[in-house]
mmCIF file of C-alpha atoms and ligand atoms in Angstrom:
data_model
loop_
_atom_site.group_PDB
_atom_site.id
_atom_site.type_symbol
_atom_site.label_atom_id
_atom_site.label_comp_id
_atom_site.label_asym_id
_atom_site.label_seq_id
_atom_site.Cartn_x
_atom_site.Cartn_y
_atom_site.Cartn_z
ATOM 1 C CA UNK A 1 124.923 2.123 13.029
ATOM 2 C CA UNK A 2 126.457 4.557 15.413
ATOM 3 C CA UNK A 3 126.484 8.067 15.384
ATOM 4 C CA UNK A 4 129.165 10.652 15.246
ATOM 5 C CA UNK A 5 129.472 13.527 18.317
ATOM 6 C CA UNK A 6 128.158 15.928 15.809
ATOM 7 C CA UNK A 7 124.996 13.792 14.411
ATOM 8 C CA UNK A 8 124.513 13.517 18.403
ATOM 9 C CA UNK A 9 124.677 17.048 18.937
ATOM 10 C CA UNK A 10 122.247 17.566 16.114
ATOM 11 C CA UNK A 11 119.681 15.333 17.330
ATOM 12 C CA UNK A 12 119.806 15.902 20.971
ATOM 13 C CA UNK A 13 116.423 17.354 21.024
ATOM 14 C CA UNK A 14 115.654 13.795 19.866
ATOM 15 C CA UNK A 15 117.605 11.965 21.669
ATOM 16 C CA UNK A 16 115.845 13.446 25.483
ATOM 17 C CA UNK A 17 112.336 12.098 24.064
ATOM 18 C CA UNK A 18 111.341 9.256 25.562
ATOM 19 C CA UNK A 19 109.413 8.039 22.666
ATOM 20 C CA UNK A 20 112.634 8.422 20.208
ATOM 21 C CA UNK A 21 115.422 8.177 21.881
ATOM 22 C CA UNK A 22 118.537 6.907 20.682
ATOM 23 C CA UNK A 23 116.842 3.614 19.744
ATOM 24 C CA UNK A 24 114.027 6.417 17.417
ATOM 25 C CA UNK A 25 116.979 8.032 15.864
ATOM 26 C CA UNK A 26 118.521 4.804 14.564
ATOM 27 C CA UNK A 27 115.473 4.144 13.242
ATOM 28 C CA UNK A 28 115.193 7.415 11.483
ATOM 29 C CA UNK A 29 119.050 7.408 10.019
ATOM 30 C CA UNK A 30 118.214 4.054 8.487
ATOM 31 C CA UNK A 31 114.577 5.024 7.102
ATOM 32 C CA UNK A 32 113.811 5.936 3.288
ATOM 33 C CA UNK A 33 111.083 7.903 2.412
ATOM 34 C CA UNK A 34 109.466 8.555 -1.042
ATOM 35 C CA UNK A 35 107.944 11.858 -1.455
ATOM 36 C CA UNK A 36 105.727 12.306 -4.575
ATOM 37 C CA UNK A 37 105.083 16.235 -5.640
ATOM 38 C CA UNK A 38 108.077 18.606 -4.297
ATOM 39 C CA UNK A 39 105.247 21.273 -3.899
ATOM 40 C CA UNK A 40 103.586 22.634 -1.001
ATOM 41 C CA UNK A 41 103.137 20.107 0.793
ATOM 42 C CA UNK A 42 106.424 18.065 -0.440
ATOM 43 C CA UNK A 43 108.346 21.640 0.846
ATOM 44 C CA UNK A 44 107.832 21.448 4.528
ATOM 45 C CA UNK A 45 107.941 17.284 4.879
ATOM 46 C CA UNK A 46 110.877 16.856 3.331
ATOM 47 C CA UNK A 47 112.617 19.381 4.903
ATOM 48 C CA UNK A 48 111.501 18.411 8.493
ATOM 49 C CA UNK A 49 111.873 14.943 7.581
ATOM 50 C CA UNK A 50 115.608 16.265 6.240
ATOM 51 C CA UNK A 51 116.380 17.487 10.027
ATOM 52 C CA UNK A 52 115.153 14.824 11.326
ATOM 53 C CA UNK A 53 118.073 12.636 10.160
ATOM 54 C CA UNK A 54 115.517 10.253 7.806
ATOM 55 C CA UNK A 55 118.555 8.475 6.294
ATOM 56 C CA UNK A 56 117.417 8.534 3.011
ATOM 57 C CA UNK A 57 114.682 11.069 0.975
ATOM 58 C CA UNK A 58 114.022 10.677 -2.623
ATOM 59 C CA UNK A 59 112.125 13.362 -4.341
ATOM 60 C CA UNK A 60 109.950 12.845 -6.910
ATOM 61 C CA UNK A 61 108.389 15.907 -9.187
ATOM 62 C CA UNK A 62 108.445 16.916 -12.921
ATOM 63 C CA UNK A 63 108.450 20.739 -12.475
ATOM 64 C CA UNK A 64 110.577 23.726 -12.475
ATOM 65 C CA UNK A 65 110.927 26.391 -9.708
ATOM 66 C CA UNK A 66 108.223 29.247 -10.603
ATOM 67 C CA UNK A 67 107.953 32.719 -9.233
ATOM 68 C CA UNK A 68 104.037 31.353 -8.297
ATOM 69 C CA UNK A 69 105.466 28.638 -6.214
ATOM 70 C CA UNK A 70 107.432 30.851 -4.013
ATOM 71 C CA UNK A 71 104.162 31.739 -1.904
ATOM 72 C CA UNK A 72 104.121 28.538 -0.153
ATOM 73 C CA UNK A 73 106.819 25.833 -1.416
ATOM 74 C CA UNK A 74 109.072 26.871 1.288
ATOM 75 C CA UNK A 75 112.038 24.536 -0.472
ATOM 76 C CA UNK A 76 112.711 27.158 -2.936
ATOM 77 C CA UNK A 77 114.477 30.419 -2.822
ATOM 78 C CA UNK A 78 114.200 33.408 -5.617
ATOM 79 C CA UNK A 79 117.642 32.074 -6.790
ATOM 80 C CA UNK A 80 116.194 28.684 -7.761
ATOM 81 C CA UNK A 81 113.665 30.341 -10.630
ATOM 82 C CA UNK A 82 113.906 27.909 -13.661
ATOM 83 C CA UNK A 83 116.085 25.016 -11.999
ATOM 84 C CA UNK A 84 114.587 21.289 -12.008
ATOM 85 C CA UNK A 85 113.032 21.590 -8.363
ATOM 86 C CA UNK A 86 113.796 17.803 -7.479
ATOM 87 C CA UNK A 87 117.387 19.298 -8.078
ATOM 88 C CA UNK A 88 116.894 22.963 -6.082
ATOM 89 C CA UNK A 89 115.484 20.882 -3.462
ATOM 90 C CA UNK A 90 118.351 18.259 -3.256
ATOM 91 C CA UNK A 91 120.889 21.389 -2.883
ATOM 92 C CA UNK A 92 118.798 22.763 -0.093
ATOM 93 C CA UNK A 93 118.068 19.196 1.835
ATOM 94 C CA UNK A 94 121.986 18.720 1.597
ATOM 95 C CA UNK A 95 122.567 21.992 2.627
ATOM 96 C CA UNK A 96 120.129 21.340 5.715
ATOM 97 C CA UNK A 97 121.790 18.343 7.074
ATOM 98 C CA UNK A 98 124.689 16.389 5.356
ATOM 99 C CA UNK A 99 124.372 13.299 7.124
ATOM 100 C CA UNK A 100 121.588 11.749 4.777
ATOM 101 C CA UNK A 101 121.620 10.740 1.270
ATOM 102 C CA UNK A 102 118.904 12.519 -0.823
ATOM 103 C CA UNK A 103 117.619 11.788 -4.488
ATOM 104 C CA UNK A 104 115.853 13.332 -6.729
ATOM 105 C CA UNK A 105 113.600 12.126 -9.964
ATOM 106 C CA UNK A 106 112.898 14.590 -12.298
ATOM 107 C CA UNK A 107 110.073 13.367 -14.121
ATOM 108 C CA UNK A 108 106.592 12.120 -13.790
ATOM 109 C CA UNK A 109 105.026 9.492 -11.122
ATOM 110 C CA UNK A 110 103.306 7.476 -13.434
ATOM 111 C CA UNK A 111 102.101 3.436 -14.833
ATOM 112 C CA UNK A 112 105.419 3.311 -15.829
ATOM 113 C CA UNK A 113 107.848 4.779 -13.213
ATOM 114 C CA UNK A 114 105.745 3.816 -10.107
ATOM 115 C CA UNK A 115 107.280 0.102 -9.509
ATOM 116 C CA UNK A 116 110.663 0.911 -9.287
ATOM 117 C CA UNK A 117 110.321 4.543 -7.218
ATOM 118 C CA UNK A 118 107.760 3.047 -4.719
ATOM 119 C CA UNK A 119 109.501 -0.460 -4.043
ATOM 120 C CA UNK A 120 112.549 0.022 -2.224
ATOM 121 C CA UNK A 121 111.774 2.842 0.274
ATOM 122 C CA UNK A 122 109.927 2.142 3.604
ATOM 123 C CA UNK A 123 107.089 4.509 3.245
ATOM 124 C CA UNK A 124 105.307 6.835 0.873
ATOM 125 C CA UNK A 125 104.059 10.972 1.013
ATOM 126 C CA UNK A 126 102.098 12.197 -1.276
ATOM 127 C CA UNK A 127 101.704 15.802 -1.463
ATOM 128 C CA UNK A 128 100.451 15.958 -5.256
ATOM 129 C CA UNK A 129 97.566 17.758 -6.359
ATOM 130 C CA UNK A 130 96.292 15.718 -9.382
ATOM 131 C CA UNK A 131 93.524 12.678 -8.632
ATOM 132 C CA UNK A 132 95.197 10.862 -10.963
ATOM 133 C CA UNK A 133 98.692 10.534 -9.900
ATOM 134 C CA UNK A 134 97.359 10.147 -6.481
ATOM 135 C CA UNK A 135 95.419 6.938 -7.653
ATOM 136 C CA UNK A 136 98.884 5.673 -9.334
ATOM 137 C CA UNK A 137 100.756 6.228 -5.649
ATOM 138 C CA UNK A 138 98.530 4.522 -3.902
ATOM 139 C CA UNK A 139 98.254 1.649 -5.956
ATOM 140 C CA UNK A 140 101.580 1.298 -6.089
ATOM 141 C CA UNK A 141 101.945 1.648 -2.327
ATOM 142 C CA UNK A 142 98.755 -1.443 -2.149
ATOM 143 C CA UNK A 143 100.933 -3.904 -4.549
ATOM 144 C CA UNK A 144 103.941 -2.992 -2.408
ATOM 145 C CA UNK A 145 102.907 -3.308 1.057
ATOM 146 C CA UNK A 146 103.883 0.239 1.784
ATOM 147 C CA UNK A 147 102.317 2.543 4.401
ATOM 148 C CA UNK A 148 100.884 5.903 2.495
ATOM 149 C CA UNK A 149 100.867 9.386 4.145
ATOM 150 C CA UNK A 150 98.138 11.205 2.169
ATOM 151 C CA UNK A 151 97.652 15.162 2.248
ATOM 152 C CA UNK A 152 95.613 17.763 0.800
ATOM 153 C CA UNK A 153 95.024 21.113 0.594
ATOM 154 C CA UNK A 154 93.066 23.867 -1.050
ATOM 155 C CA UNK A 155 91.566 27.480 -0.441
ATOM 156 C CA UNK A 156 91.481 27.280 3.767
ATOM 157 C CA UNK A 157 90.931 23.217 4.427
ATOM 158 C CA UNK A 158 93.451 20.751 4.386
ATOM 159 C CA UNK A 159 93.515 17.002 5.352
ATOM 160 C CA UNK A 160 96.137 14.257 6.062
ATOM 161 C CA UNK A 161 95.392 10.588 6.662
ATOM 162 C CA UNK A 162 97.499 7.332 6.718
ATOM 163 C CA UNK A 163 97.072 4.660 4.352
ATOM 164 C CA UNK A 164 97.852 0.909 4.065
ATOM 165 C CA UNK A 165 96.483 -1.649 2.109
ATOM 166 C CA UNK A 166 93.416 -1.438 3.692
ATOM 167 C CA UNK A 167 91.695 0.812 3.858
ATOM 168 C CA UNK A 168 93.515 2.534 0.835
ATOM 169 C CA UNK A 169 93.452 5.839 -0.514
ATOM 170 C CA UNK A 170 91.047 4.889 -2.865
ATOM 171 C CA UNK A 171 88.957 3.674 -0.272
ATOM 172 C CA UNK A 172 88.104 6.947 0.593
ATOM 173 C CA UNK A 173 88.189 8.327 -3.102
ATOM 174 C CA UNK A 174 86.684 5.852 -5.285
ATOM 175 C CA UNK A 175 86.579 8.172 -8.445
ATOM 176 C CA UNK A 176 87.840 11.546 -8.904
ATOM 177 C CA UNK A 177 85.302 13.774 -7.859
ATOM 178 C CA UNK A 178 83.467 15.769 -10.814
ATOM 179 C CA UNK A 179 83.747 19.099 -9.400
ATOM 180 C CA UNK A 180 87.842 18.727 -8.467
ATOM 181 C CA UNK A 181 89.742 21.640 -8.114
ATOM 182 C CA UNK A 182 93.620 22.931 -8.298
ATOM 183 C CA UNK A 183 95.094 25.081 -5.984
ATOM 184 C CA UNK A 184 96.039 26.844 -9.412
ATOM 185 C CA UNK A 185 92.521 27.977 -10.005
ATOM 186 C CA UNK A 186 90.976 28.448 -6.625
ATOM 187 C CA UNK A 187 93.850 29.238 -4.646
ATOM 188 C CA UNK A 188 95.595 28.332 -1.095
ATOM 189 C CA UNK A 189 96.735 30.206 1.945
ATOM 190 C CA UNK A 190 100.199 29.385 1.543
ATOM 191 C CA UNK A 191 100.969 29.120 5.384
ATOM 192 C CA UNK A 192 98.231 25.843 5.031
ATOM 193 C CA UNK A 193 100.718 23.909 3.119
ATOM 194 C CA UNK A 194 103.217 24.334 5.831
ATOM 195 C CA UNK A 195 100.369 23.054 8.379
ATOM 196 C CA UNK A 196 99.155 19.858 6.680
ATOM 197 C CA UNK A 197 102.917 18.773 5.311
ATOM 198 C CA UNK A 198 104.396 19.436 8.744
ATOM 199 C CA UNK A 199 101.492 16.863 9.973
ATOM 200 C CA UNK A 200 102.658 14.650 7.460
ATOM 201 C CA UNK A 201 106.230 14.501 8.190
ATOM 202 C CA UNK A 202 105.412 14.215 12.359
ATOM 203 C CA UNK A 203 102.822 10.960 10.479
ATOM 204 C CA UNK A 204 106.056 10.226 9.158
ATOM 205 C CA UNK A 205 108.136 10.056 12.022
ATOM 206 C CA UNK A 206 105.554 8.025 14.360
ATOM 207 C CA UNK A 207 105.529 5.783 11.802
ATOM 208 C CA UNK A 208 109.193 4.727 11.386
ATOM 209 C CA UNK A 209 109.833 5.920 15.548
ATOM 210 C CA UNK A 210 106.868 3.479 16.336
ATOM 211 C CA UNK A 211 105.488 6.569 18.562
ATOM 212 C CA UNK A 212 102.485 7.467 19.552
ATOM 213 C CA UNK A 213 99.236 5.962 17.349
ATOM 214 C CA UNK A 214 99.536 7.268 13.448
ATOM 215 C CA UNK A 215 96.129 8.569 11.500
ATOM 216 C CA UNK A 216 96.272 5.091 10.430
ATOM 217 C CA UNK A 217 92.388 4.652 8.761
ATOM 218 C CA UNK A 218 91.410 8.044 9.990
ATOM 219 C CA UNK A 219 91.414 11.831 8.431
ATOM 220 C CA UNK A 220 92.377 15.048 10.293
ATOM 221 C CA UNK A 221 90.301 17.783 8.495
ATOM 222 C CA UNK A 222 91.795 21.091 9.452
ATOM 223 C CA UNK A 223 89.396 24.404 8.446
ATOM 224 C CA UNK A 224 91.449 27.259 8.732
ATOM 225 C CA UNK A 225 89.004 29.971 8.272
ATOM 226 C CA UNK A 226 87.198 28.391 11.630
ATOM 227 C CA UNK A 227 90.213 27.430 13.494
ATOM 228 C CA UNK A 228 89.047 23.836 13.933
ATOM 229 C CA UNK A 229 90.181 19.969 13.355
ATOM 230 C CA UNK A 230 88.348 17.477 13.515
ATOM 231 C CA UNK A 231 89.287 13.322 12.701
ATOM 232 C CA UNK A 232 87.310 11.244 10.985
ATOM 233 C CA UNK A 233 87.095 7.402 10.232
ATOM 234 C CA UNK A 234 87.597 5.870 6.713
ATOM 235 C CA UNK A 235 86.028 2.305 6.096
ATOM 236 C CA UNK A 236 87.472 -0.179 4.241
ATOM 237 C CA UNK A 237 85.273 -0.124 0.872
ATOM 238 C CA UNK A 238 84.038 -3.729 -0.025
ATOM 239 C CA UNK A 239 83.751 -2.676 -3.436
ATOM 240 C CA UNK A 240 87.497 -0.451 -4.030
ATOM 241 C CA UNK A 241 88.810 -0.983 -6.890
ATOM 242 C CA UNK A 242 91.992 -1.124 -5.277
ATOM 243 C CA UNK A 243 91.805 -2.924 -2.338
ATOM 244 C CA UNK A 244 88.477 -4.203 -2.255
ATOM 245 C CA UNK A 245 87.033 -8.121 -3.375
ATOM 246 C CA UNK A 246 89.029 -10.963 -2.537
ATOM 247 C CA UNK A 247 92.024 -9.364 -1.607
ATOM 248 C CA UNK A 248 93.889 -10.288 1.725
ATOM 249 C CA UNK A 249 93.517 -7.741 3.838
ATOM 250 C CA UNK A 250 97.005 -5.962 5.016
ATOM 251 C CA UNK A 251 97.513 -5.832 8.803
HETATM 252 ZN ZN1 ZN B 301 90.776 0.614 -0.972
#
């Protein structure tokens, strides 16, 4: 795979880091990444993952562009109101760099659709804000062997971790907690969501570069209001109902 003068041009900021290179950048053009929830989060990953060169993005999110999402899902422009967003965002992605393929699925992650949309990309985001579609992507990603980058966000705090097969998402969320809440009803400072899904497309990156060492079984915490981070561990949970028992565990 060889790249044209433009493409070379593009990525020279890339190209002069020693932990990327030309060799990083191949890497990148032949990735494919799976982002679940075209939100907040979704916005700023997939475009940074866009310029990046990742070869191939599919988008994954039921919703339509609303006037509320404009505060944060930096995708979208007042033009897009109404559209399918997996389709606004494709336009804009395209628009951004036309050297990678992008795809969108307009419809839920689900039982159902999870198979086929997790198996044949490299890696997984999830920027969703439901407990249960989380739970679907990461089981998916545990059946499939695929890494899982993992964010959150809500009011002032945000988090990002990265997931394999062990320990798993659910690892660290056995149940969905009683006392969840939506950004929809408590509210997020929309500049967070470009914070913790910028994190998770550089997660992204040092994954498929090889760079650097990824949150791999940790969890940056990030508390706005204080102006502090902090990283914690996650254990593998004997018990998950994921990953736990007598399953092998996944280097
Ligand atoms: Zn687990």
């Amino acid at each position: 795979m060889s790249f044209t003068d433009e493409e070379i041009e593009r990525y020279a900021r890339h190209l002069v880091l020693r932990e990327v290179g030309g060799p990083g950048q191949q890497k990148l053009k032949a990735a494919s990444v799976l982002i679940v929830g075209a939100g907040g989060l979704g916005s700023p990953a997939a475009l940074y993952l866009a310029a990046a060169g990742v070869g191939t993005i599919i988008l994954a999110d039921p919703d339509e562009v609303e006037r509320s999402n404009l505060q944060r899902q930096v995708l979208y422009a007042d033009d897009d109101l109404g559209r399918p967003k997996v389709d606004a965002a494709a336009d804009r992605l395209h628009g951004l760099n036309p050297h990678i393929f992008v795809a969108g699925f307009n419809g839920a992650f689900d039982e159902a659709t999870a198979d086929e949309l997790v198996e044949g990309v490299d890696m997984v985001l999830d920027g969703t804000d439901d407990f249960g579609v989380r739970f679907c992507v990461n089981a998916a990603c545990v059946r499939h062997g695929k890494p899982l980058v993992s964010g959150a966000i809500g009011r002032w705090t945000g988090q990002v971790g990265v997931f394999g097969a062990r320990p798993c998402y659910r690892c660290l969320v056995p149940e969905i907690p009683p006392d969840a809440e939506t950004c929809t009803a408590v509210g997020v400072v929309g500049a967070l969501a470009g914070v913790i899904g910028s994190m998770m497309a550089v997660e992204a990156v040092k994954l498929i570069t090889g760079a650097g060492e990824p949150l791999a079984g940790r969890l940056l915490l990030y508390d706005a209001l204080a102006g502090e981070t902090r990283t914690v561990r996650v254990a593998a949970d004997p018990e998950c109902p994921v990953c736990g028992g007598d399953r092998s565990a996944f280097p």
